[in-house]
mmCIF file of C-alpha atoms in Angstrom:
data_model
loop_
_atom_site.group_PDB
_atom_site.id
_atom_site.type_symbol
_atom_site.label_atom_id
_atom_site.label_comp_id
_atom_site.label_asym_id
_atom_site.label_seq_id
_atom_site.Cartn_x
_atom_site.Cartn_y
_atom_site.Cartn_z
ATOM 1 C CA MET X 1 17.018 23.793 -27.287
ATOM 2 C CA LEU X 2 18.063 23.007 -23.722
ATOM 3 C CA PRO X 3 19.743 25.721 -21.581
ATOM 4 C CA VAL X 4 22.656 24.122 -19.726
ATOM 5 C CA ILE X 5 25.186 25.032 -17.045
ATOM 6 C CA PRO X 6 28.844 24.115 -17.755
ATOM 7 C CA LEU X 7 30.595 21.838 -15.238
ATOM 8 C CA ASN X 8 34.217 20.920 -14.550
ATOM 9 C CA GLY X 9 35.737 23.841 -16.397
ATOM 10 C CA GLY X 10 33.497 23.335 -19.423
ATOM 11 C CA THR X 11 34.225 19.646 -19.949
ATOM 12 C CA ASP X 12 30.637 18.671 -19.082
ATOM 13 C CA TYR X 13 27.240 20.289 -18.522
ATOM 14 C CA ARG X 14 23.931 19.827 -16.708
ATOM 15 C CA ALA X 15 20.443 21.130 -17.397
ATOM 16 C CA LEU X 16 19.432 24.503 -15.976
ATOM 17 C CA LYS X 17 16.949 23.656 -13.230
ATOM 18 C CA SER X 18 14.703 26.670 -13.103
ATOM 19 C CA HIS X 19 11.117 27.638 -13.794
ATOM 20 C CA MET X 20 12.607 30.708 -15.577
ATOM 21 C CA GLY X 21 10.625 33.372 -13.772
ATOM 22 C CA GLY X 22 12.197 36.017 -15.951
ATOM 23 C CA MET X 23 13.927 36.202 -19.297
ATOM 24 C CA VAL X 24 15.432 39.078 -21.301
ATOM 25 C CA TRP X 25 16.958 38.842 -24.770
ATOM 26 C CA TYR X 26 19.299 41.805 -25.222
ATOM 27 C CA GLN X 27 21.661 42.071 -28.188
ATOM 28 C CA ASP X 28 23.176 38.576 -28.513
ATOM 29 C CA LYS X 29 22.622 37.538 -24.877
ATOM 30 C CA LEU X 30 19.729 35.814 -23.132
ATOM 31 C CA ILE X 31 19.486 36.483 -19.383
ATOM 32 C CA VAL X 32 17.365 34.032 -17.376
ATOM 33 C CA THR X 33 16.434 34.053 -13.682
ATOM 34 C CA SER X 34 16.201 31.146 -11.319
ATOM 35 C CA TRP X 35 14.393 31.494 -8.019
ATOM 36 C CA GLU X 36 14.483 30.604 -4.320
ATOM 37 C CA LYS X 37 13.282 27.011 -4.621
ATOM 38 C CA ASP X 38 15.456 26.080 -7.614
ATOM 39 C CA SER X 39 18.729 24.249 -7.136
ATOM 40 C CA ASP X 40 20.253 27.290 -8.899
ATOM 41 C CA ASN X 41 19.145 29.507 -6.016
ATOM 42 C CA ASN X 42 18.495 33.096 -7.110
ATOM 43 C CA VAL X 43 20.975 33.356 -9.983
ATOM 44 C CA MET X 44 20.666 35.221 -13.269
ATOM 45 C CA TYR X 45 22.411 33.186 -15.986
ATOM 46 C CA ILE X 46 23.721 34.677 -19.226
ATOM 47 C CA PHE X 47 23.494 32.675 -22.442
ATOM 48 C CA ASP X 48 25.165 33.677 -25.710
ATOM 49 C CA MET X 49 22.902 33.246 -28.745
ATOM 50 C CA LYS X 50 26.021 32.682 -30.865
ATOM 51 C CA ARG X 51 27.104 29.679 -28.784
ATOM 52 C CA ILE X 52 24.715 26.864 -29.521
ATOM 53 C CA LEU X 53 25.975 23.291 -29.574
ATOM 54 C CA GLN X 54 24.461 20.222 -31.199
ATOM 55 C CA ALA X 55 23.929 17.071 -29.146
ATOM 56 C CA THR X 56 25.532 14.024 -30.747
ATOM 57 C CA VAL X 57 23.772 11.272 -28.767
ATOM 58 C CA ASN X 58 20.003 10.924 -28.429
ATOM 59 C CA SER X 59 19.350 9.716 -24.872
ATOM 60 C CA SER X 60 17.569 10.797 -21.704
ATOM 61 C CA ALA X 61 20.883 11.812 -20.119
ATOM 62 C CA VAL X 62 22.170 15.384 -20.018
ATOM 63 C CA GLY X 63 25.877 16.025 -20.475
ATOM 64 C CA LYS X 64 28.873 13.996 -21.547
ATOM 65 C CA VAL X 65 27.975 10.367 -22.272
ATOM 66 C CA SER X 66 29.597 7.420 -23.978
ATOM 67 C CA GLY X 67 29.902 8.356 -27.634
ATOM 68 C CA GLY X 68 29.489 12.127 -27.247
ATOM 69 C CA TRP X 69 27.028 14.616 -25.771
ATOM 70 C CA SER X 70 23.368 14.185 -24.842
ATOM 71 C CA ALA X 71 20.593 16.687 -24.083
ATOM 72 C CA ASP X 72 17.643 14.582 -22.879
ATOM 73 C CA GLY X 73 16.231 14.287 -26.401
ATOM 74 C CA TYR X 74 16.857 17.903 -27.393
ATOM 75 C CA GLN X 75 18.966 18.409 -30.517
ATOM 76 C CA TYR X 76 20.759 21.510 -29.261
ATOM 77 C CA VAL X 77 22.076 23.001 -26.031
ATOM 78 C CA MET X 78 22.905 26.585 -25.120
ATOM 79 C CA PRO X 79 25.575 26.708 -22.393
ATOM 80 C CA ALA X 80 25.629 29.600 -19.919
ATOM 81 C CA VAL X 81 28.587 31.927 -20.468
ATOM 82 C CA GLY X 82 28.263 33.732 -17.141
ATOM 83 C CA SER X 83 26.031 34.471 -14.176
ATOM 84 C CA TYR X 84 25.063 37.125 -11.651
ATOM 85 C CA SER X 85 24.108 36.374 -8.054
ATOM 86 C CA LEU X 86 23.467 38.459 -4.966
ATOM 87 C CA ALA X 87 26.317 38.662 -2.479
ATOM 88 C CA GLY X 88 25.821 37.146 0.943
ATOM 89 C CA GLY X 89 24.092 33.840 0.360
ATOM 90 C CA ALA X 90 20.648 32.490 -0.306
ATOM 91 C CA CYS X 91 17.595 34.644 -0.799
ATOM 92 C CA SER X 92 14.385 34.492 1.206
ATOM 93 C CA SER X 93 10.850 35.336 0.108
ATOM 94 C CA THR X 94 9.592 35.542 3.700
ATOM 95 C CA ASN X 95 9.804 39.344 4.012
ATOM 96 C CA ASP X 96 11.072 42.431 2.210
ATOM 97 C CA ASP X 97 13.855 43.034 4.748
ATOM 98 C CA SER X 98 15.790 39.933 3.699
ATOM 99 C CA ARG X 99 17.903 39.205 0.621
ATOM 100 C CA SER X 100 15.589 39.449 -2.357
ATOM 101 C CA CYS X 101 14.565 36.546 -4.565
ATOM 102 C CA PHE X 102 14.461 37.687 -8.171
ATOM 103 C CA GLY X 103 11.154 36.989 -9.850
ATOM 104 C CA SER X 104 10.711 38.698 -13.173
ATOM 105 C CA ILE X 105 13.063 40.769 -15.307
ATOM 106 C CA SER X 106 12.453 43.028 -18.273
ATOM 107 C CA LEU X 107 14.333 45.290 -20.667
ATOM 108 C CA ASP X 108 13.977 49.079 -20.593
ATOM 109 C CA ARG X 109 15.274 50.674 -23.800
ATOM 110 C CA SER X 110 13.928 54.107 -22.807
ATOM 111 C CA SER X 111 16.534 54.477 -20.036
ATOM 112 C CA VAL X 112 20.030 55.827 -20.697
ATOM 113 C CA PRO X 113 21.850 53.509 -20.914
ATOM 114 C CA ASP X 114 19.485 50.607 -21.658
ATOM 115 C CA SER X 115 18.748 48.743 -18.438
ATOM 116 C CA LEU X 116 17.472 45.508 -16.949
ATOM 117 C CA VAL X 117 14.602 45.905 -14.467
ATOM 118 C CA ALA X 118 14.109 43.175 -11.853
ATOM 119 C CA THR X 119 11.355 42.468 -9.329
ATOM 120 C CA GLU X 120 11.263 40.236 -6.319
ATOM 121 C CA TRP X 121 8.535 37.686 -5.819
ATOM 122 C CA PHE X 122 6.153 37.312 -2.901
ATOM 123 C CA SER X 123 2.958 35.260 -2.936
ATOM 124 C CA SER X 124 -0.105 37.205 -4.107
ATOM 125 C CA GLY X 125 -1.785 35.970 -0.908
ATOM 126 C CA GLY X 126 0.876 37.646 1.246
ATOM 127 C CA THR X 127 1.252 41.161 2.611
ATOM 128 C CA GLU X 128 4.861 42.069 1.767
ATOM 129 C CA PRO X 129 5.322 44.872 -0.799
ATOM 130 C CA ALA X 130 7.706 43.976 -3.598
ATOM 131 C CA ARG X 131 10.883 45.844 -4.487
ATOM 132 C CA ILE X 132 12.136 46.721 -7.978
ATOM 133 C CA TRP X 133 15.757 47.271 -9.070
ATOM 134 C CA ARG X 134 17.307 48.758 -12.198
ATOM 135 C CA TYR X 135 20.682 47.562 -13.501
ATOM 136 C CA ASP X 136 22.420 49.392 -16.341
ATOM 137 C CA PHE X 137 23.792 47.488 -19.305
ATOM 138 C CA SER X 138 27.458 48.006 -20.135
ATOM 139 C CA SER X 139 29.087 48.832 -23.457
ATOM 140 C CA GLU X 140 30.062 45.134 -23.683
ATOM 141 C CA PRO X 141 27.193 43.619 -25.689
ATOM 142 C CA GLY X 142 24.556 42.005 -23.482
ATOM 143 C CA TYR X 143 26.341 42.279 -20.126
ATOM 144 C CA LEU X 144 25.450 44.396 -17.097
ATOM 145 C CA ALA X 145 27.698 47.300 -16.100
ATOM 146 C CA THR X 146 30.239 46.538 -13.355
ATOM 147 C CA ASP X 147 32.333 48.669 -11.016
ATOM 148 C CA SER X 148 36.133 48.494 -10.654
ATOM 149 C CA SER X 149 35.748 45.386 -8.448
ATOM 150 C CA SER X 150 33.608 43.617 -11.109
ATOM 151 C CA HIS X 151 30.467 43.964 -8.982
ATOM 152 C CA VAL X 152 27.116 44.821 -10.547
ATOM 153 C CA ASN X 153 25.335 47.510 -8.541
ATOM 154 C CA ALA X 154 21.747 48.619 -8.963
ATOM 155 C CA SER X 155 21.514 52.087 -10.493
ATOM 156 C CA ALA X 156 18.110 52.569 -8.808
ATOM 157 C CA ALA X 157 15.911 50.753 -6.295
ATOM 158 C CA TYR X 158 12.214 51.182 -5.544
ATOM 159 C CA GLU X 159 9.751 49.790 -3.013
ATOM 160 C CA THR X 160 6.194 49.369 -4.255
ATOM 161 C CA ASN X 161 2.858 49.044 -2.515
ATOM 162 C CA ALA X 162 2.080 46.047 -4.734
ATOM 163 C CA VAL X 163 2.023 42.459 -3.478
ATOM 164 C CA GLY X 164 2.634 39.340 -5.587
ATOM 165 C CA LEU X 165 4.378 40.958 -8.546
ATOM 166 C CA GLN X 166 5.017 38.571 -11.396
ATOM 167 C CA GLY X 167 6.147 41.021 -14.045
ATOM 168 C CA VAL X 168 7.325 44.590 -14.535
ATOM 169 C CA LEU X 169 7.633 46.992 -17.433
ATOM 170 C CA SER X 170 9.485 50.272 -17.060
ATOM 171 C CA HIS X 171 9.184 52.958 -19.732
ATOM 172 C CA SER X 172 9.825 56.675 -20.001
ATOM 173 C CA ALA X 173 8.078 58.925 -22.510
ATOM 174 C CA THR X 174 11.395 60.677 -23.165
ATOM 175 C CA SER X 175 14.807 59.044 -23.472
ATOM 176 C CA GLY X 176 16.327 58.916 -19.980
ATOM 177 C CA GLY X 177 13.296 60.625 -18.423
ATOM 178 C CA THR X 178 11.350 59.663 -15.307
ATOM 179 C CA PRO X 179 10.127 56.079 -15.755
ATOM 180 C CA ASN X 180 6.591 54.823 -15.387
ATOM 181 C CA PHE X 181 6.223 51.297 -14.024
ATOM 182 C CA TYR X 182 3.591 48.777 -15.061
ATOM 183 C CA VAL X 183 3.412 45.679 -12.874
ATOM 184 C CA ASP X 184 1.278 42.572 -13.022
ATOM 185 C CA ASP X 185 0.001 39.941 -10.652
ATOM 186 C CA ALA X 186 -1.341 36.667 -12.016
ATOM 187 C CA ARG X 187 -3.845 35.870 -9.283
ATOM 188 C CA GLY X 188 -4.062 32.177 -10.085
ATOM 189 C CA GLY X 189 -6.981 29.906 -9.510
ATOM 190 C CA VAL X 190 -10.031 29.136 -11.586
ATOM 191 C CA GLY X 191 -11.964 32.212 -12.705
ATOM 192 C CA GLN X 192 -9.456 34.688 -11.313
ATOM 193 C CA HIS X 193 -8.057 37.338 -13.651
ATOM 194 C CA GLY X 194 -4.629 38.887 -13.389
ATOM 195 C CA ILE X 195 -4.098 42.534 -12.476
ATOM 196 C CA LEU X 196 -2.000 45.141 -14.337
#
């Protein structure tokens, strides 16, 4: 299955160009991150698991083609039904004072309400501590809570002492209690082990 981004009011689509640094499946929605160096700069896309389309033409193209729809050899596509992006432009992973670049995301079902937890990414060889944000889910299945202006605001923000975060897990021993955070860093390189 190929995740795709609708174009021209839904009359065409293109492939999602992202290394998918983070992914959360919550209710019937799949939320996927893109990152700073992707053409989809620092966006979280929402995909609906109930909206899967079958490609009708088997070719290397992606989108509307002569005779139907193609997905670069994939049989099915899942079009994005929405997206979230940070206000104010492109992100930067140069320091922790600039607009954050989302790295990983995870689901916390121990929070009240359930929430999405996001980290920013900095190289494990760097010195910048990573930040973590919590976003509450709304009562609308699979979507984040918005304010009266349809903006999604973080319900909590944290700065860590950790560098090079590539994953986060937030969990509280009691429903809605104080969360514990577990973060990881995949060091990379031959013979190097990750850190939790």
